[in-house]
Coordinates of N, CA and C in Angstrom, one line a residue:
Chain A
N27 N 0.8 -1.2 0.0 CA 0.0 0.0 0.0 C 0.9 1.2 0.0
A28 N 0.7 2.1 -1.0 CA 1.6 3.3 -1.1 C 1.2 4.3 -0.1
G29 N -0.1 4.7 0.1 CA -0.5 5.7 1.0 C -0.2 7.1 0.4
V30 N 0.6 7.9 1.1 CA 1.0 9.2 0.7 C 2.5 9.1 0.3
T31 N 2.7 9.5 -1.0 CA 4.1 9.5 -1.6 C 4.6 10.9 -1.9
Q32 N 5.8 11.2 -1.4 CA 6.4 12.5 -1.6 C 7.7 12.3 -2.4
T33 N 7.8 13.2 -3.4 CA 9.1 13.2 -4.1 C 9.5 14.7 -4.4
P34 N 10.8 15.0 -4.4 CA 11.9 14.1 -4.0 C 12.0 13.9 -2.5
K35 N 12.9 13.1 -2.0 CA 13.2 12.9 -0.6 C 14.2 14.0 -0.1
F36 N 15.1 14.4 -1.0 CA 16.1 15.4 -0.6 C 16.2 16.3 -1.8
Q37 N 16.5 17.6 -1.5 CA 16.7 18.6 -2.6 C 17.6 19.7 -2.0
V38 N 18.6 20.2 -2.8 CA 19.3 21.4 -2.5 C 19.1 22.4 -3.6
L39 N 18.7 23.6 -3.2 CA 18.5 24.6 -4.1 C 19.3 25.8 -3.8
K40 N 19.5 26.7 -4.8 CA 20.1 28.0 -4.6 C 19.0 29.0 -4.4
T41 N 19.4 30.1 -3.6 CA 18.4 31.1 -3.4 C 17.9 31.7 -4.8
G42 N 16.6 31.8 -4.9 CA 16.0 32.3 -6.1 C 15.5 31.3 -7.1
Q43 N 16.0 30.1 -6.9 CA 15.5 29.0 -7.8 C 14.1 28.6 -7.4
S44 N 13.4 28.0 -8.4 CA 12.1 27.5 -8.1 C 12.0 26.0 -8.2
M45 N 11.1 25.4 -7.5 CA 10.9 24.0 -7.6 C 9.5 23.6 -7.1
T46 N 9.1 22.3 -7.5 CA 7.8 21.8 -7.1 C 8.0 20.5 -6.3
L47 N 7.5 20.5 -5.1 CA 7.5 19.3 -4.3 C 6.2 18.5 -4.6
Q48 N 6.4 17.2 -4.9 CA 5.2 16.4 -5.4 C 4.6 15.6 -4.2
C49 N 3.3 15.5 -4.2 CA 2.6 14.7 -3.2 C 1.5 14.0 -3.9
A50 N 1.4 12.7 -3.8 CA 0.3 11.9 -4.3 C -0.2 10.9 -3.3
Q51 N -1.5 10.7 -3.3 CA -2.1 9.7 -2.4 C -3.0 8.8 -3.2
D52 N -3.1 7.6 -2.8 CA -3.9 6.6 -3.5 C -5.1 6.1 -2.6
M53 N -5.5 6.9 -1.7 CA -6.5 6.4 -0.8 C -7.9 7.1 -1.0
N54 N -7.9 7.9 -2.1 CA -9.1 8.7 -2.5 C -9.6 9.6 -1.4
H55 N -8.6 10.2 -0.7 CA -8.9 11.2 0.4 C -9.2 12.5 -0.2
E56 N -10.2 13.2 0.3 CA -10.6 14.5 -0.2 C -9.7 15.6 0.4
Y57 N -9.3 15.4 1.6 CA -8.5 16.5 2.3 C -7.0 16.2 2.2
M58 N -6.3 17.2 1.8 CA -4.8 17.1 1.7 C -4.2 18.4 2.2
S59 N -3.0 18.3 2.8 CA -2.4 19.4 3.4 C -0.9 19.3 3.3
W60 N -0.2 20.5 3.4 CA 1.3 20.6 3.5 C 1.7 21.2 4.8
Y61 N 2.7 20.6 5.4 CA 3.3 21.1 6.6 C 4.8 21.3 6.5
R62 N 5.3 22.2 7.3 CA 6.8 22.2 7.4 C 7.1 22.0 8.8
Q63 N 8.3 21.3 9.0 CA 8.7 21.0 10.4 C 10.1 21.7 10.6
D64 N 10.1 22.5 11.6 CA 11.4 23.2 11.9 C 11.7 22.9 13.4
P65 N 13.0 22.9 13.8 CA 13.3 22.6 15.2 C 12.6 23.6 16.2
G66 N 12.0 23.0 17.2 CA 11.3 23.8 18.2 C 10.0 24.4 17.8
M67 N 9.6 24.2 16.5 CA 8.4 24.8 16.0 C 7.2 23.8 15.8
G68 N 7.5 22.5 15.9 CA 6.5 21.5 15.6 C 6.2 21.5 14.1
L69 N 5.0 21.1 13.8 CA 4.5 21.1 12.4 C 3.6 22.2 12.1
R70 N 3.9 23.0 11.1 CA 3.1 24.2 10.8 C 2.4 24.1 9.5
L71 N 1.2 24.4 9.4 CA 0.4 24.2 8.2 C 0.7 25.3 7.2
I72 N 1.0 24.9 6.0 CA 1.3 25.8 4.9 C 0.1 26.1 4.1
H73 N -0.5 25.1 3.4 CA -1.7 25.2 2.6 C -2.5 23.9 2.8
Y74 N -3.7 23.9 2.5 CA -4.5 22.7 2.5 C -5.6 22.8 1.5
S75 N -6.2 21.6 1.2 CA -7.3 21.5 0.2 C -8.3 20.5 0.7
V76 N -9.6 20.9 0.5 CA -10.7 20.0 0.9 C -11.3 19.2 -0.2
G77 N -10.7 19.4 -1.4 CA -11.1 18.7 -2.6 C -10.5 19.3 -3.8
A78 N -10.7 18.6 -4.9 CA -10.1 19.0 -6.2 C -10.7 20.4 -6.5
G79 N -9.8 21.3 -6.9 CA -10.2 22.7 -7.3 C -10.3 23.6 -6.1
I80 N -10.1 23.2 -4.9 CA -10.3 24.0 -3.7 C -9.1 24.0 -2.9
T81 N -8.5 25.2 -2.7 CA -7.3 25.3 -1.8 C -7.5 26.5 -0.8
D82 N -6.7 26.4 0.3 CA -6.8 27.6 1.2 C -5.5 27.6 1.9
Q83 N -5.2 28.8 2.6 CA -4.0 29.0 3.3 C -4.0 28.5 4.7
G84 N -2.8 28.1 5.1 CA -2.7 27.7 6.5 C -2.0 28.8 7.3
E85 N -1.2 28.4 8.3 CA -0.5 29.3 9.2 C 0.7 30.1 8.5
V86 N 1.4 29.4 7.6 CA 2.6 30.0 7.1 C 2.6 29.9 5.5
P87 N 1.7 30.5 4.8 CA 1.6 30.3 3.4 C 2.5 31.1 2.5
N88 N 3.1 32.2 3.1 CA 3.9 33.1 2.2 C 5.1 32.4 1.6
G89 N 5.3 32.6 0.3 CA 6.4 32.0 -0.5 C 6.0 30.7 -1.1
Y90 N 4.8 30.2 -0.9 CA 4.4 28.9 -1.4 C 3.1 29.0 -2.2
N91 N 3.0 28.2 -3.3 CA 1.7 28.1 -4.0 C 1.3 26.7 -4.1
V92 N 0.0 26.4 -4.2 CA -0.5 25.1 -4.4 C -1.6 25.1 -5.4
S93 N -1.9 23.9 -5.9 CA -3.1 23.7 -6.8 C -3.6 22.3 -6.5
R94 N -4.8 22.0 -6.9 CA -5.4 20.7 -6.7 C -6.3 20.4 -7.9
S95 N -5.6 19.9 -8.9 CA -6.4 19.6 -10.2 C -7.0 18.2 -10.1
T96 N -6.5 17.3 -9.3 CA -7.0 16.0 -9.2 C -7.2 15.6 -7.7
T97 N -7.9 14.6 -7.4 CA -8.0 14.2 -6.0 C -6.7 13.6 -5.5
E98 N -5.9 13.0 -6.4 CA -4.7 12.3 -6.0 C -3.5 13.2 -5.7
D99 N -3.4 14.3 -6.4 CA -2.2 15.0 -6.4 C -2.3 16.4 -5.7
F100 N -1.3 16.8 -5.0 CA -1.4 18.1 -4.3 C 0.1 18.7 -4.3
P101 N 0.6 19.3 -5.4 CA 1.9 19.8 -5.4 C 2.1 21.1 -4.7
L102 N 3.3 21.3 -4.2 CA 3.6 22.5 -3.5 C 4.8 23.2 -4.2
R103 N 4.6 24.5 -4.6 CA 5.5 25.2 -5.4 C 6.2 26.3 -4.7
L104 N 7.6 26.3 -4.8 CA 8.3 27.4 -4.3 C 8.7 28.2 -5.5
L105 N 8.3 29.5 -5.7 CA 8.5 30.2 -6.9 C 9.9 30.9 -6.9
S106 N 10.4 31.3 -5.7 CA 11.7 31.9 -5.6 C 12.3 31.5 -4.2
A107 N 13.0 30.4 -4.1 CA 13.4 29.9 -2.9 C 14.3 30.8 -2.0
A108 N 14.0 30.8 -0.7 CA 14.8 31.7 0.2 C 15.4 30.8 1.3
P109 N 16.5 31.1 1.9 CA 17.1 30.3 3.0 C 16.1 30.0 4.1
S110 N 15.2 30.9 4.4 CA 14.2 30.7 5.4 C 13.3 29.5 5.1
Q111 N 13.3 29.0 3.9 CA 12.4 27.9 3.5 C 13.1 26.6 3.6
T112 N 14.4 26.6 4.1 CA 15.1 25.4 4.5 C 14.3 24.7 5.6
S113 N 13.8 23.5 5.3 CA 13.0 22.8 6.3 C 12.7 21.4 5.8
V114 N 12.0 20.6 6.6 CA 11.4 19.3 6.2 C 10.0 19.5 5.9
Y115 N 9.5 19.1 4.7 CA 8.1 19.3 4.3 C 7.4 18.0 4.3
F116 N 6.2 18.0 4.9 CA 5.4 16.8 4.9 C 4.0 17.1 4.3
C117 N 3.6 16.1 3.5 CA 2.3 16.2 2.9 C 1.4 15.2 3.7
A118 N 0.1 15.5 3.8 CA -0.8 14.6 4.6 C -2.1 14.6 3.9
S119 N -2.9 13.5 4.2 CA -4.2 13.4 3.6 C -5.1 12.7 4.6
R120 N -6.4 12.9 4.5 CA -7.4 12.2 5.3 C -8.6 12.0 4.5
R121 N -9.5 11.1 5.0 CA -10.7 10.6 4.3 C -11.7 11.7 3.9
A122 N -11.9 12.7 4.9 CA -12.9 13.7 4.6 C -12.5 15.0 5.2
S123 N -13.3 16.0 4.9 CA -13.0 17.3 5.5 C -13.4 17.4 7.0
R124 N -14.0 16.3 7.5 CA -14.4 16.4 8.9 C -13.1 16.3 9.8
F125 N -13.1 17.1 10.8 CA -11.9 17.3 11.6 C -11.6 16.1 12.5
N126 N -12.5 15.2 12.7 CA -12.3 14.1 13.6 C -11.8 12.8 12.9
Q127 N -10.9 13.0 11.9 CA -10.3 11.9 11.2 C -8.8 12.1 11.3
P128 N -8.0 11.1 11.6 CA -6.5 11.3 11.7 C -6.0 11.4 10.3
Q129 N -4.9 12.2 10.1 CA -4.3 12.3 8.9 C -3.2 11.3 8.7
H130 N -2.9 11.0 7.4 CA -1.9 10.1 7.0 C -0.8 10.9 6.4
F131 N 0.5 10.7 6.8 CA 1.6 11.6 6.4 C 2.5 10.8 5.4
G132 N 3.1 11.5 4.5 CA 4.2 11.0 3.7 C 5.5 11.0 4.5
D133 N 6.6 10.5 3.9 CA 7.9 10.5 4.7 C 8.7 11.7 4.6
G134 N 8.2 12.7 3.9 CA 8.8 14.0 3.9 C 9.8 14.3 2.8
T135 N 10.0 15.6 2.6 CA 11.1 16.1 1.6 C 12.0 17.0 2.4
R136 N 13.2 16.7 2.5 CA 14.2 17.5 3.2 C 14.8 18.5 2.2
L137 N 14.5 19.8 2.4 CA 14.9 20.8 1.5 C 15.9 21.8 2.1
S138 N 17.0 22.0 1.4 CA 18.0 23.0 1.8 C 18.2 24.1 0.8
I139 N 18.1 25.3 1.2 CA 18.3 26.5 0.4 C 19.6 27.2 0.7
L140 N 20.5 27.2 -0.3 CA 21.8 27.8 0.0 C 21.8 29.3 -0.4
Chain B
D616 N 1.4 33.1 18.5 CA 0.4 32.6 19.4 C 0.3 31.1 19.3
Q617 N 0.9 30.4 20.2 CA 1.0 29.0 20.2 C -0.2 28.4 20.8
Q618 N -1.2 27.9 20.1 CA -2.4 27.4 20.6 C -2.3 26.0 21.3
V619 N -1.3 25.3 20.8 CA -1.0 23.9 21.4 C 0.5 23.9 21.8
K620 N 0.7 23.6 23.1 CA 2.1 23.7 23.6 C 2.5 22.4 24.3
Q621 N 3.7 22.0 23.9 CA 4.4 20.9 24.6 C 5.6 21.5 25.2
N622 N 5.6 21.7 26.5 CA 6.6 22.4 27.2 C 7.9 21.7 27.5
S623 N 7.9 20.3 27.3 CA 9.1 19.5 27.6 C 9.6 19.1 26.2
P624 N 10.8 19.6 25.8 CA 11.3 19.2 24.5 C 11.8 17.8 24.6
S625 N 12.2 17.3 25.7 CA 12.7 15.9 25.8 C 12.3 15.2 27.1
L626 N 12.3 13.9 27.1 CA 12.0 13.1 28.3 C 12.8 11.8 28.2
S627 N 13.4 11.4 29.3 CA 14.1 10.1 29.3 C 13.6 9.3 30.4
V628 N 13.2 8.0 30.1 CA 12.7 7.1 31.1 C 13.4 5.7 30.9
Q629 N 13.3 4.9 31.9 CA 13.9 3.6 31.9 C 12.9 2.6 31.3
E630 N 13.4 1.6 30.6 CA 12.5 0.6 30.1 C 11.7 -0.1 31.2
G631 N 10.4 -0.3 30.9 CA 9.5 -0.9 31.8 C 8.7 0.1 32.7
R632 N 9.2 1.4 32.8 CA 8.6 2.4 33.6 C 7.5 3.1 32.8
I633 N 6.8 4.0 33.4 CA 5.8 4.8 32.7 C 6.4 6.0 32.1
S634 N 6.0 6.3 30.9 CA 6.3 7.6 30.2 C 5.0 8.5 30.2
I635 N 5.2 9.7 30.6 CA 4.0 10.6 30.6 C 4.4 11.9 29.8
L636 N 3.7 12.1 28.7 CA 4.0 13.2 27.9 C 2.8 14.2 28.0
N637 N 3.1 15.5 28.2 CA 2.1 16.4 28.4 C 1.9 17.4 27.3
C638 N 0.7 18.0 27.3 CA 0.3 18.9 26.2 C -0.8 19.9 26.8
D639 N -0.6 21.2 26.5 CA -1.6 22.2 26.9 C -2.1 22.9 25.7
Y640 N -3.3 23.3 25.8 CA -3.9 24.1 24.7 C -4.7 25.3 25.2
T641 N -4.8 26.3 24.4 CA -5.5 27.5 24.8 C -6.9 27.8 24.3
N642 N -7.2 27.1 23.1 CA -8.4 27.4 22.5 C -9.5 26.4 23.0
S643 N -10.5 27.0 23.7 CA -11.5 26.2 24.3 C -12.5 25.6 23.3
M644 N -12.3 26.0 22.0 CA -13.2 25.4 21.0 C -12.6 24.1 20.4
F645 N -11.4 23.8 20.7 CA -10.9 22.5 20.3 C -11.7 21.4 20.8
D646 N -12.1 20.4 20.0 CA -12.8 19.3 20.6 C -12.4 17.9 20.1
Y647 N -11.2 17.9 19.5 CA -10.7 16.6 19.0 C -9.2 16.7 19.2
F648 N -8.6 15.7 19.8 CA -7.1 15.8 20.1 C -6.5 14.5 19.7
L649 N -5.3 14.6 19.2 CA -4.6 13.4 18.6 C -3.1 13.4 19.1
W650 N -2.5 12.2 19.2 CA -1.1 12.1 19.4 C -0.5 11.4 18.2
Y651 N 0.6 11.9 17.7 CA 1.4 11.3 16.6 C 2.7 11.0 17.1
K652 N 3.3 10.0 16.5 CA 4.6 9.5 16.8 C 5.5 9.6 15.6
K653 N 6.7 10.1 15.7 CA 7.6 10.3 14.6 C 9.0 9.8 14.8
Y654 N 9.4 8.8 13.9 CA 10.8 8.4 13.9 C 11.6 9.2 13.0
P655 N 12.9 9.3 13.2 CA 13.8 10.0 12.2 C 13.6 9.6 10.8
A656 N 13.6 10.5 9.9 CA 13.5 10.2 8.4 C 12.2 9.6 8.0
E657 N 11.2 9.6 8.9 CA 9.9 9.1 8.5 C 8.8 10.2 8.8
G658 N 7.6 10.0 8.2 CA 6.6 10.9 8.5 C 5.9 10.6 9.8
P659 N 5.2 11.5 10.4 CA 4.4 11.2 11.6 C 3.4 10.1 11.4
T660 N 3.2 9.3 12.4 CA 2.1 8.3 12.3 C 1.1 8.4 13.4
F661 N -0.1 8.3 13.1 CA -1.2 8.5 14.1 C -1.1 7.4 15.2
L662 N -1.2 7.8 16.4 CA -1.1 6.9 17.6 C -2.4 6.7 18.3
I663 N -3.0 7.8 18.7 CA -4.2 7.6 19.5 C -4.9 9.0 19.5
S664 N -6.3 9.0 19.7 CA -7.0 10.3 19.7 C -8.0 10.2 20.8
I665 N -8.6 11.4 21.1 CA -9.7 11.5 22.1 C -10.6 12.7 21.7
S666 N -11.9 12.4 21.9 CA -12.9 13.4 21.6 C -13.1 14.2 23.0
S667 N -13.5 15.4 22.9 CA -13.8 16.2 24.1 C -14.9 15.7 24.9
I668 N -15.7 14.8 24.4 CA -16.8 14.3 25.2 C -16.3 13.2 26.1
K669 N -15.0 12.8 26.0 CA -14.4 11.7 26.9 C -13.3 12.4 27.7
D670 N -12.9 11.7 28.7 CA -11.8 12.1 29.5 C -10.6 11.1 29.5
K671 N -10.9 10.0 28.8 CA -9.8 8.9 28.8 C -10.1 8.0 27.5
N672 N -9.0 7.6 26.9 CA -9.1 6.7 25.8 C -7.8 5.8 25.9
E673 N -8.1 4.5 25.8 CA -7.0 3.5 25.9 C -6.8 2.7 24.6
D674 N -5.5 2.4 24.3 CA -5.3 1.5 23.2 C -4.0 0.8 23.6
G675 N -4.2 -0.4 24.1 CA -3.0 -1.2 24.5 C -2.2 -0.5 25.6
R676 N -0.9 -0.3 25.3 CA 0.0 0.4 26.3 C -0.2 1.9 26.3
F677 N -1.0 2.4 25.4 CA -1.1 3.9 25.3 C -2.5 4.3 25.9
T678 N -2.5 5.4 26.7 CA -3.7 6.0 27.2 C -3.6 7.5 27.1
V679 N -4.6 8.1 26.6 CA -4.6 9.5 26.6 C -5.7 10.0 27.6
F680 N -5.3 11.0 28.4 CA -6.2 11.6 29.3 C -6.5 13.1 28.9
L681 N -7.7 13.5 29.1 CA -8.1 14.9 28.7 C -8.7 15.5 29.9
N682 N -8.2 16.7 30.3 CA -8.8 17.5 31.4 C -9.2 18.8 30.7
K683 N -10.5 18.9 30.4 CA -11.0 20.1 29.7 C -10.9 21.4 30.5
S684 N -11.2 21.3 31.8 CA -11.2 22.5 32.6 C -9.8 23.1 32.7
A685 N -8.8 22.2 32.7 CA -7.4 22.7 32.7 C -6.8 22.9 31.3
K686 N -7.5 22.5 30.3 CA -7.0 22.6 28.9 C -5.7 21.8 28.8
H687 N -5.7 20.6 29.2 CA -4.5 19.8 29.3 C -4.8 18.4 28.9
L688 N -3.9 17.8 28.1 CA -4.0 16.4 27.9 C -2.6 15.7 28.1
S689 N -2.7 14.4 28.3 CA -1.4 13.7 28.5 C -1.5 12.4 27.9
L690 N -0.3 11.9 27.5 CA -0.2 10.5 26.9 C 0.6 9.7 27.9
H691 N 0.1 8.5 28.3 CA 0.8 7.6 29.2 C 1.1 6.4 28.4
I692 N 2.4 6.0 28.5 CA 2.9 4.8 27.9 C 3.3 3.8 29.0
V693 N 2.7 2.7 29.1 CA 3.0 1.7 30.2 C 2.9 0.3 29.7
P694 N 4.0 -0.5 29.8 CA 5.3 -0.1 30.1 C 6.0 0.4 28.9
S695 N 7.0 1.3 29.2 CA 7.8 1.9 28.1 C 8.8 0.9 27.5
Q696 N 9.0 0.9 26.2 CA 9.9 0.0 25.6 C 10.9 0.9 24.7
P697 N 12.1 0.3 24.5 CA 13.1 1.1 23.7 C 12.5 1.5 22.3
G698 N 11.7 0.7 21.7 CA 11.1 1.0 20.4 C 10.1 2.2 20.5
D699 N 9.8 2.6 21.7 CA 8.9 3.8 21.8 C 9.7 5.1 21.7
S700 N 11.0 5.0 21.7 CA 11.9 6.2 21.5 C 11.6 6.9 20.2
A701 N 11.1 8.1 20.3 CA 10.6 8.8 19.1 C 10.3 10.2 19.5
V702 N 9.9 11.1 18.6 CA 9.3 12.4 18.9 C 7.8 12.2 18.9
Y703 N 7.1 12.7 19.9 CA 5.7 12.7 20.0 C 5.1 14.1 19.9
F704 N 4.1 14.2 19.0 CA 3.4 15.4 18.8 C 2.0 15.3 19.2
C705 N 1.5 16.3 19.9 CA 0.1 16.4 20.2 C -0.5 17.4 19.2
A706 N -1.8 17.2 18.8 CA -2.4 18.0 17.9 C -3.9 18.2 18.3
A707 N -4.5 19.3 17.8 CA -5.9 19.6 18.2 C -6.6 20.2 17.0
S708 N -7.9 20.0 17.0 CA -8.7 20.5 16.0 C -10.2 20.7 16.5
G709 N -11.0 21.3 15.6 CA -12.3 21.6 16.0 C -13.1 22.2 14.8
D710 N -14.4 22.3 14.9 CA -15.2 22.8 13.8 C -14.7 24.2 13.5
N711 N -14.4 25.0 14.4 CA -14.0 26.4 14.1 C -12.6 26.5 13.5
Q712 N -11.9 25.4 13.4 CA -10.6 25.4 12.7 C -10.7 25.0 11.3
G713 N -11.9 24.8 10.8 CA -12.0 24.4 9.4 C -11.4 23.1 9.0
G714 N -11.3 22.2 10.0 CA -10.7 20.9 9.7 C -9.2 20.9 9.9
K715 N -8.6 22.0 10.2 CA -7.1 22.1 10.3 C -6.7 21.5 11.6
L716 N -5.5 20.8 11.6 CA -4.9 20.3 12.8 C -3.8 21.3 13.2
I717 N -3.8 21.7 14.5 CA -2.8 22.5 15.1 C -1.9 21.7 15.9
F718 N -0.6 21.7 15.6 CA 0.4 20.8 16.3 C 1.1 21.5 17.4
G719 N 1.5 20.8 18.4 CA 2.5 21.2 19.4 C 3.9 21.1 18.8
Q720 N 4.9 21.5 19.7 CA 6.3 21.5 19.2 C 6.9 20.2 19.2
G721 N 6.4 19.2 19.9 CA 6.9 17.9 20.0 C 7.7 17.7 21.2
T722 N 7.7 16.4 21.7 CA 8.6 16.0 22.8 C 9.4 14.7 22.4
E723 N 10.7 14.8 22.5 CA 11.5 13.6 22.1 C 11.6 12.7 23.3
L724 N 11.1 11.5 23.2 CA 11.1 10.5 24.2 C 12.3 9.5 24.0
S725 N 13.1 9.3 25.0 CA 14.1 8.3 24.9 C 13.9 7.3 26.0
V726 N 13.7 6.0 25.6 CA 13.5 4.9 26.6 C 14.8 4.1 26.6
K727 N 15.4 4.1 27.8 CA 16.7 3.4 27.9 C 16.6 2.0 28.5
P728 N 17.3 1.1 27.8 CA 17.2 -0.3 28.3 C 17.8 -0.5 29.7

């Protein structure tokens, strides 16, 4: 069972470069989200989606774009990478937009911005 | 404004003893609470949850307690095993959060043989 798949696992970028972090789930989950994990900060929500065509901002959305053209995929785009975006990024999904369902996480993308 | 707080960055316990991880929250509208466990180089995995209509939920060695008046929850692991060594995150949500989960900073548990 694949669950939530994130690619790439590691990436090094230079300041100003752009890239897309990929996230795909095969559980037909409507709700998908992106988090970043930084030391001492826990997991902070970047963007989320309650279904195809619908996205919204989380706690720390600046510098990131998302789109949701299919149920399965929820890519996260960095248009102009900054050193402050060095972090570990996690994608998650859950069965419905109801809040009382646990989320399933991918294994993360470790991103370094030089 | 940290709505969910885990004030202990780390905890060390002896194998076989009880581990108690604590979490405090400020938003009284939260009504669903979860604990996640995270190993290095892996994503968080769901461990146990509790609804605000309960004050205790058990699953094997893991028990979560909720004290709504104190806005406090705790995770008890009995007995602790070396394989429990990981980072534990508490999280909270509610209708007024639009389905979003708010996480604490995490507590790194080390269980020594």
